[in-house]
C-alpha positions as a printed NumPy array, in Angstrom:
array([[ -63.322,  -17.547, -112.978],
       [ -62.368,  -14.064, -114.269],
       [ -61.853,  -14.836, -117.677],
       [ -65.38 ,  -16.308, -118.01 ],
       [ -66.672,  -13.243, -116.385],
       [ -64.958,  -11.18 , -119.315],
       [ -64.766,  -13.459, -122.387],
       [ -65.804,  -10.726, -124.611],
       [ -64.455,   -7.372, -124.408],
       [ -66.011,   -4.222, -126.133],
       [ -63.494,   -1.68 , -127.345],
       [ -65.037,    2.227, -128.489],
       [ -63.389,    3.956, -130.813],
       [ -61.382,    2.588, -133.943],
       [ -58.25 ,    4.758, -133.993],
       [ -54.658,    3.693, -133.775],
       [ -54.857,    3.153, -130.3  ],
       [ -58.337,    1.827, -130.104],
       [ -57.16 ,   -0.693, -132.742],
       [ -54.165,   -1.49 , -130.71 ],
       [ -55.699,   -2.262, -127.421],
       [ -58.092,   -4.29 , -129.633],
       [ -55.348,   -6.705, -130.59 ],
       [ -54.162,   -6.349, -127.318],
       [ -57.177,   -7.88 , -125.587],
       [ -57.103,  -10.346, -128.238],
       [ -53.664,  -11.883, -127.268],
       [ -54.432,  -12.101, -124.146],
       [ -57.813,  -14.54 , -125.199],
       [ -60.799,  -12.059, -125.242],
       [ -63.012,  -12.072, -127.921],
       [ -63.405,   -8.028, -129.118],
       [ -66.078,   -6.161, -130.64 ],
       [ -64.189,   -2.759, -131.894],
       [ -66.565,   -0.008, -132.45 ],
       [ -66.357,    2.808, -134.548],
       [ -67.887,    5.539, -135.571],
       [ -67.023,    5.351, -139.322],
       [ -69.178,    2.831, -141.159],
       [ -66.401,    2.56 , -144.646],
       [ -63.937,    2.03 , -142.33 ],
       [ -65.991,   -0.501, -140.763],
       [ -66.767,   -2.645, -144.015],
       [ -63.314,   -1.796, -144.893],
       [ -61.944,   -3.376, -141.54 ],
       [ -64.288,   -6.453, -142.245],
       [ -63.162,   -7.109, -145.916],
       [ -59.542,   -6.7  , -145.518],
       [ -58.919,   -7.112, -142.079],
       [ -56.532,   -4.308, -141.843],
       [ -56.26 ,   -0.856, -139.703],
       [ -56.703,    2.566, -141.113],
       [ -54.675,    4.5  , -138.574],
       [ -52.697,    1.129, -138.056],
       [ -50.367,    0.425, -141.173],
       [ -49.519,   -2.999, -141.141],
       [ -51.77 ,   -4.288, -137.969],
       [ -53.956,   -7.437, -139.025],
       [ -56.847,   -7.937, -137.216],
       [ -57.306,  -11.267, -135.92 ],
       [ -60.569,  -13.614, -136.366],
       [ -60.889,  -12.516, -132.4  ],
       [ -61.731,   -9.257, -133.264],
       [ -65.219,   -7.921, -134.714],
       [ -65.382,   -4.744, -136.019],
       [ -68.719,   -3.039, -135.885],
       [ -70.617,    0.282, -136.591],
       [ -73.731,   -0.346, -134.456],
       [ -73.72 ,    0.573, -130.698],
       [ -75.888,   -2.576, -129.576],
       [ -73.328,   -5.072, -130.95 ],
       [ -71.519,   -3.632, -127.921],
       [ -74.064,   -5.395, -125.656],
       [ -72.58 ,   -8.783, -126.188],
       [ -69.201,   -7.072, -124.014],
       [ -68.62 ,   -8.072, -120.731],
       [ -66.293,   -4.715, -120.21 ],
       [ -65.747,   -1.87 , -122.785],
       [ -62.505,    0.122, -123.008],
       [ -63.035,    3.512, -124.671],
       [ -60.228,    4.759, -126.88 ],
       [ -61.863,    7.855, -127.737],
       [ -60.951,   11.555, -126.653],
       [ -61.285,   12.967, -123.477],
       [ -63.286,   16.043, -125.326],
       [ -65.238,   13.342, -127.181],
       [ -66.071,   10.981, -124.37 ],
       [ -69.134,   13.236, -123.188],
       [ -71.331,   12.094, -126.726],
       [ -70.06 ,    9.066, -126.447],
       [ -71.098,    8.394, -122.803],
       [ -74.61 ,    9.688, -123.798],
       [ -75.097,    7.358, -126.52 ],
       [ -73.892,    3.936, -124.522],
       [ -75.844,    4.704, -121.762],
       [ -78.803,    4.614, -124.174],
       [ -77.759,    1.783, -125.742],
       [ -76.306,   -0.772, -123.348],
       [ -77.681,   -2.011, -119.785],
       [ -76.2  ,   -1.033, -116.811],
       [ -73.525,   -2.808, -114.517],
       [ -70.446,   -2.745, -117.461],
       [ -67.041,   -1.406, -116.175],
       [ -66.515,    1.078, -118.36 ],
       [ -62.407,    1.94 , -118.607],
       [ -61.481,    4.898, -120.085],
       [ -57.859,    5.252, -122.133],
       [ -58.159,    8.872, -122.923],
       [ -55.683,   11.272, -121.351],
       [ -56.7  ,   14.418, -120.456],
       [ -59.51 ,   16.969, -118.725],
       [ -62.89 ,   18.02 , -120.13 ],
       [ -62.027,   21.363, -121.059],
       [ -65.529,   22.846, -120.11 ],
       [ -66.126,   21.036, -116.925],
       [ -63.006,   20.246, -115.792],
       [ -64.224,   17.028, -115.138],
       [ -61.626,   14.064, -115.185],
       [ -62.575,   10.919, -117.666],
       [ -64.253,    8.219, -115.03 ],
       [ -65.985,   11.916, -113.765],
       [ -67.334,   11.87 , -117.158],
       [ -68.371,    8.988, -117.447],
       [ -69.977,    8.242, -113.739],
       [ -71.914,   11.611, -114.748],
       [ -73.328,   11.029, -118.164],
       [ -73.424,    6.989, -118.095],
       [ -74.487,    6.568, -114.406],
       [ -75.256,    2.69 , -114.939],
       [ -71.356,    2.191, -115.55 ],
       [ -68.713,    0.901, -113.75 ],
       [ -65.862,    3.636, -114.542],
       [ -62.146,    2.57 , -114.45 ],
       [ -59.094,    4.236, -115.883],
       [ -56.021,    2.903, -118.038],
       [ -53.085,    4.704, -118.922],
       [ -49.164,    4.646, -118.645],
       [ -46.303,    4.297, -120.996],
       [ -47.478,    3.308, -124.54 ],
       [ -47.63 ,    3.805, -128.071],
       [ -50.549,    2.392, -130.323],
       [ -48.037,    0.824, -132.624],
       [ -46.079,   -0.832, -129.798],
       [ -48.805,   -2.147, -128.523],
       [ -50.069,   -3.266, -131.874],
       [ -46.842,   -5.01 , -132.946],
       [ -46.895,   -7.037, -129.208],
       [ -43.658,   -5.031, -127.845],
       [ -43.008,   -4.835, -124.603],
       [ -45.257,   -2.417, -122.734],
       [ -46.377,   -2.466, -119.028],
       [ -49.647,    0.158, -118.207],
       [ -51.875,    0.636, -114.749],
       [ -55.898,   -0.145, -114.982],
       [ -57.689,    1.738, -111.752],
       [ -60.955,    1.517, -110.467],
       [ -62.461,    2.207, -107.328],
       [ -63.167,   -1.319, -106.561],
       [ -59.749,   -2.987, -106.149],
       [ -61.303,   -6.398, -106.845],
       [ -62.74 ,   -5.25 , -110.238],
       [ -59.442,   -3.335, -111.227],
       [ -57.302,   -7.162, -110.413],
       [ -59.589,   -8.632, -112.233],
       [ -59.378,   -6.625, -115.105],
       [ -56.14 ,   -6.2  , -115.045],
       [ -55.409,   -9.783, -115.236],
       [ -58.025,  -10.986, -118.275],
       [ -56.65 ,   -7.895, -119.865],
       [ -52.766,   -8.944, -119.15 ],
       [ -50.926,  -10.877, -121.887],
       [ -47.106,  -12.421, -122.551],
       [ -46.598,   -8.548, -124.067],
       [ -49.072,   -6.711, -122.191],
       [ -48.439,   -6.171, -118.25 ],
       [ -51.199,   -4.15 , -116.687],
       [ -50.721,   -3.113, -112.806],
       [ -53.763,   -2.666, -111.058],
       [ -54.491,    0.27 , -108.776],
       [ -57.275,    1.634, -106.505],
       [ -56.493,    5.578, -106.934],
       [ -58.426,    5.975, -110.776],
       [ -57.672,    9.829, -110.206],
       [ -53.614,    9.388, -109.446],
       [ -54.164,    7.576, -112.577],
       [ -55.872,   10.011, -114.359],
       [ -53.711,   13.364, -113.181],
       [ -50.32 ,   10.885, -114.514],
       [ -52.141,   11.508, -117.805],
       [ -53.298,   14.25 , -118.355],
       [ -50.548,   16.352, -116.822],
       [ -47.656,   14.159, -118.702],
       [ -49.114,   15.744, -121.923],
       [ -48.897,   19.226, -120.798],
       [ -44.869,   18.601, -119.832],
       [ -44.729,   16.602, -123.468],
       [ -45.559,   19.798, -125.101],
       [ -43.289,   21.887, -122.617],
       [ -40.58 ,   19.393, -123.778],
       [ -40.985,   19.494, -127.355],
       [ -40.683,   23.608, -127.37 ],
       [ -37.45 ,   23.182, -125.786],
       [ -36.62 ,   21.078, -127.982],
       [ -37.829,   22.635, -131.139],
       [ -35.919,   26.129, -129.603],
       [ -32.597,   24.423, -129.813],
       [ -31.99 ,   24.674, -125.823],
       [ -30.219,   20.991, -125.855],
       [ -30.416,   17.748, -123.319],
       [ -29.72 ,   19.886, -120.678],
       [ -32.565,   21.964, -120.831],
       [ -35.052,   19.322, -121.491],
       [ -33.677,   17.459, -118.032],
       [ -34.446,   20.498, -115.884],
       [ -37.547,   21.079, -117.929],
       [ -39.264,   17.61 , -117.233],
       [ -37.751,   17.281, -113.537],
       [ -39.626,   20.368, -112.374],
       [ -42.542,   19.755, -114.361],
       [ -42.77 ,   16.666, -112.766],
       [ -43.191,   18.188, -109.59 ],
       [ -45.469,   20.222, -110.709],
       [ -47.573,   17.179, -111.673],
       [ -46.958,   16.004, -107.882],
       [ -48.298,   19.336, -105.952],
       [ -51.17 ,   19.029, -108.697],
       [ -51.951,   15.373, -108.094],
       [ -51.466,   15.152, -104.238],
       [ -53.865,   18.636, -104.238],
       [ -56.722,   16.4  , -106.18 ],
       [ -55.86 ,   13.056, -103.869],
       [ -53.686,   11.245, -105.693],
       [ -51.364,    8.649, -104.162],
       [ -47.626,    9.76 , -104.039],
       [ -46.906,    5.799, -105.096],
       [ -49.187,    6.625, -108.595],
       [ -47.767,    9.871, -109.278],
       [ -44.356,    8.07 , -109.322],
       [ -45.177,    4.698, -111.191],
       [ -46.07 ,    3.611, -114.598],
       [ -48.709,    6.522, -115.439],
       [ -47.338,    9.34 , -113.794],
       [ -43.172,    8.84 , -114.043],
       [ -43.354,    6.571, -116.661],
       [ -45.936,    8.056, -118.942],
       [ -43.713,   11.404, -118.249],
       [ -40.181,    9.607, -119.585],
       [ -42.079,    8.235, -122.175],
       [ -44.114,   11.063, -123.776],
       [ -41.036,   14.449, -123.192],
       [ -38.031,   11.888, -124.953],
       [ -39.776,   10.87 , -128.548],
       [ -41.266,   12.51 , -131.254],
       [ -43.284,    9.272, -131.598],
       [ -45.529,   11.399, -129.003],
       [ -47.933,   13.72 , -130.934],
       [ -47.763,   16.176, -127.673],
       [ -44.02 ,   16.271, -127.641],
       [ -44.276,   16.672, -131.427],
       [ -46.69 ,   19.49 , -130.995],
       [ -44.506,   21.402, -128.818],
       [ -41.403,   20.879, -131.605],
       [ -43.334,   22.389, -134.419],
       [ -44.291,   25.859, -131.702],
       [ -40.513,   25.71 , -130.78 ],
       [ -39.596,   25.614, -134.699],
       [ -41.771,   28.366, -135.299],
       [ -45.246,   26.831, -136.187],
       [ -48.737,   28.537, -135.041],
       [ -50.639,   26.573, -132.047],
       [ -52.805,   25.929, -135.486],
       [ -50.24 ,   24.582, -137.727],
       [ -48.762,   22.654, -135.068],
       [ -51.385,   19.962, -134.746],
       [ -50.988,   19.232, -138.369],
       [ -54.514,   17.666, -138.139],
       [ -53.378,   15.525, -135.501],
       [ -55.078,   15.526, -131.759],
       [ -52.386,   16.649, -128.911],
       [ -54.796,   16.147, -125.766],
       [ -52.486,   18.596, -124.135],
       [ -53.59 ,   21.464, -126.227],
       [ -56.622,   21.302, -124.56 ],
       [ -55.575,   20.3  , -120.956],
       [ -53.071,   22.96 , -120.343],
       [ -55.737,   25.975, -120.02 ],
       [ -57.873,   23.831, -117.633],
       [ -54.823,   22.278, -115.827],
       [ -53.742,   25.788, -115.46 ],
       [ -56.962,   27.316, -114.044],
       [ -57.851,   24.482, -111.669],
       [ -54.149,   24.882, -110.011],
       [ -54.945,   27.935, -109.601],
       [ -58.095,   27.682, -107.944],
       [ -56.382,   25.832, -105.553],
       [ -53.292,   27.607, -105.057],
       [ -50.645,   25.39 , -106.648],
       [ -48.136,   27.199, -108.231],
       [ -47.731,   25.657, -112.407],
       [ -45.528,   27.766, -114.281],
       [ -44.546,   25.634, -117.026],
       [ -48.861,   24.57 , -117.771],
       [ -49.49 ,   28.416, -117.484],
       [ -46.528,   29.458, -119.607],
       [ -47.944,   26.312, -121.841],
       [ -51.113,   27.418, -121.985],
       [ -50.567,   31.312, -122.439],
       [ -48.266,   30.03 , -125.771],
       [ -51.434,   28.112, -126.831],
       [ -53.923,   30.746, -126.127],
       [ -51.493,   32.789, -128.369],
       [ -50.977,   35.208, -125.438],
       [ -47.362,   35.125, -125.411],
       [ -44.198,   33.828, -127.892],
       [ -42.228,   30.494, -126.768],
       [ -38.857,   32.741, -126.59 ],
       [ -40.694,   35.173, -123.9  ],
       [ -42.442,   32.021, -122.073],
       [ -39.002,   30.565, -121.577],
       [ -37.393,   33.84 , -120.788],
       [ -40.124,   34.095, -118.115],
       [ -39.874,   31.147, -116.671],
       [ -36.044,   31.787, -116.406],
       [ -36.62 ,   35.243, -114.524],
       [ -38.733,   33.587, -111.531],
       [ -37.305,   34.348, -107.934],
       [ -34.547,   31.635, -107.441],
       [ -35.789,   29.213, -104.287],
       [ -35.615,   26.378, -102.775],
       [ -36.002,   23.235, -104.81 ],
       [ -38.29 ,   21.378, -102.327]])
């Protein structure tokens, strides 16, 4: 059966959201090793059974924390919460460590900014004895962590492995959709983040509802030309990690991209934005950006995103800018 197959499940990275799929994978009857990096928080994890990054989240007897690498090799699957500009090292140092054959799903949400390289491209490259799989769509580590609600997509390129998955992974809270286009998966993303940030300066500007509509709705198609140009499936682009993930991250400040953009809108430095947070999209817009254009796909609101970043231009100009483009068709 597929539960037997994946009785234990190894989560990487010990973050909010790490912690939360933890829990998740607990509910639904896995037994978890969560790895992280940290060895205090580690022993703290172990003595008090509580979260860090997750105030109030109890860890369950199903769930192991652990700072060594090779208590990882009693997983049956790993799921690695850690950033897309992190996953490289981390790659490195499991495929050293652990024996080939494990699907290895990623639940970072963005593009290598070096490389370009998309997360299960990461991972298929430095950890070649892997399985690689993607998970992503509308969620919030303390949703997740409190057992609300929340419905996400798990892809791999074997549409047997990502069902199977999906279902050990699935829980009464939990509903994960399984899909066989990992990159449609992976565009949803890392593109939503970009159009979070876009948001959150309109936002932060004081341009209303209004302008926040019209802002998402053509930065969604700009996530469309993007995705269909890389091979995504129109069906992905418009489900639960593209659309949803879109909705989701450009309506709350709950989204530290969306909050990002508010604190450029209101003024802040690209520096002082973060607020010693991570906003993945501060690092995918530039790439984004540049691989459009390599193709020929036209992204105004990632370039003006990334220009604002790059500290090339003010968020007043961007916007003016982006008003001031040749009125055309919609389609």
């Amino acid at each position: 059966m597929a539960a037997d197959r994946f009785a234990t499940i190894g989560v990487v990275g010990g973050g909010a959201f790490g912690a939360a799929l933890a829990l998740a994978a607990a509910r639904a009857g896995r037994r978890v090793i969560l790895w992280a990096r940290d060895g205090e928080a580690v022993a703290a994890m172990r003595a008090r059974r509580e979260v860090p990054r997750l105030p109030g989240a109890i860890l369950p007897e199903a769930v192991e924390p652990a700072a060594e690498l090779t208590a990882l090799a009693a997983a049956q699957a790993l799921i690695l919460a850690v950033p897309t500009q992190s996953l490289r090292p981390v790659c490195t140092s499991l495929a050293q460590a652990l024996p080939s054959g494990l699907p290895a799903i990623s639940a970072a949400k963005g593009i290598e900014q070096k490389s370009g390289l998309f997360t299960t491209q990461i991972i298929a490259e430095l950890w070649p004895g892997a399985v690689p799989a993607i998970l992503s769509g509308p969620s919030f580590a303390v949703d997740i962590a409190r057992g609300l609600p929340t419905a996400l997509t798990l892809a791999a390129s074997e549409p047997v492995l990502a069902q199977k998955l999906a279902e050990v992974l699935s829980s009464s809270s939990l509903r994960i959709y399984h899909s066989n286009d990992p990159r449609g998966v992976e565009i949803g993303g890392a593109a939503k983040n970009v159009l979070a940030i876009a948001a959150g300066i309109a936002i932060g500007l004081g341009y209303g509802e209004s302008a926040r509509a019209a802002l998402v709705a053509r930065g969604f198609s700009e996530l469309r030309r993007f995705g269909e140009a890389f091979g995504a499936q129109s069906e992905t682009l418009m489900g639960l990690s593209g659309l949803g993930d879109v909705v989701l991250s450009c309506a709350s400040a709950q989204s530290r991209n969306f909050a990002y953009g508010l604190a450029l809108g209101q003024g802040s430095t690209p520096a002082e934005a973060a607020g010693g947070k991570l906003a993945e999209g501060a690092f995918t817009a530039a790439i984004l950006a540049e691989m459009a254009r390599a193709r020929g796909i036209e992204t105004p609101i990632a370039e003006a995103v990334a220009a604002i970043i790059a500290g090339k231009i003010g968020v007043r100009e961007a916007v003016a800018g982006l008003l001031a483009r040749p009125i055309r068709s919609e389609n």
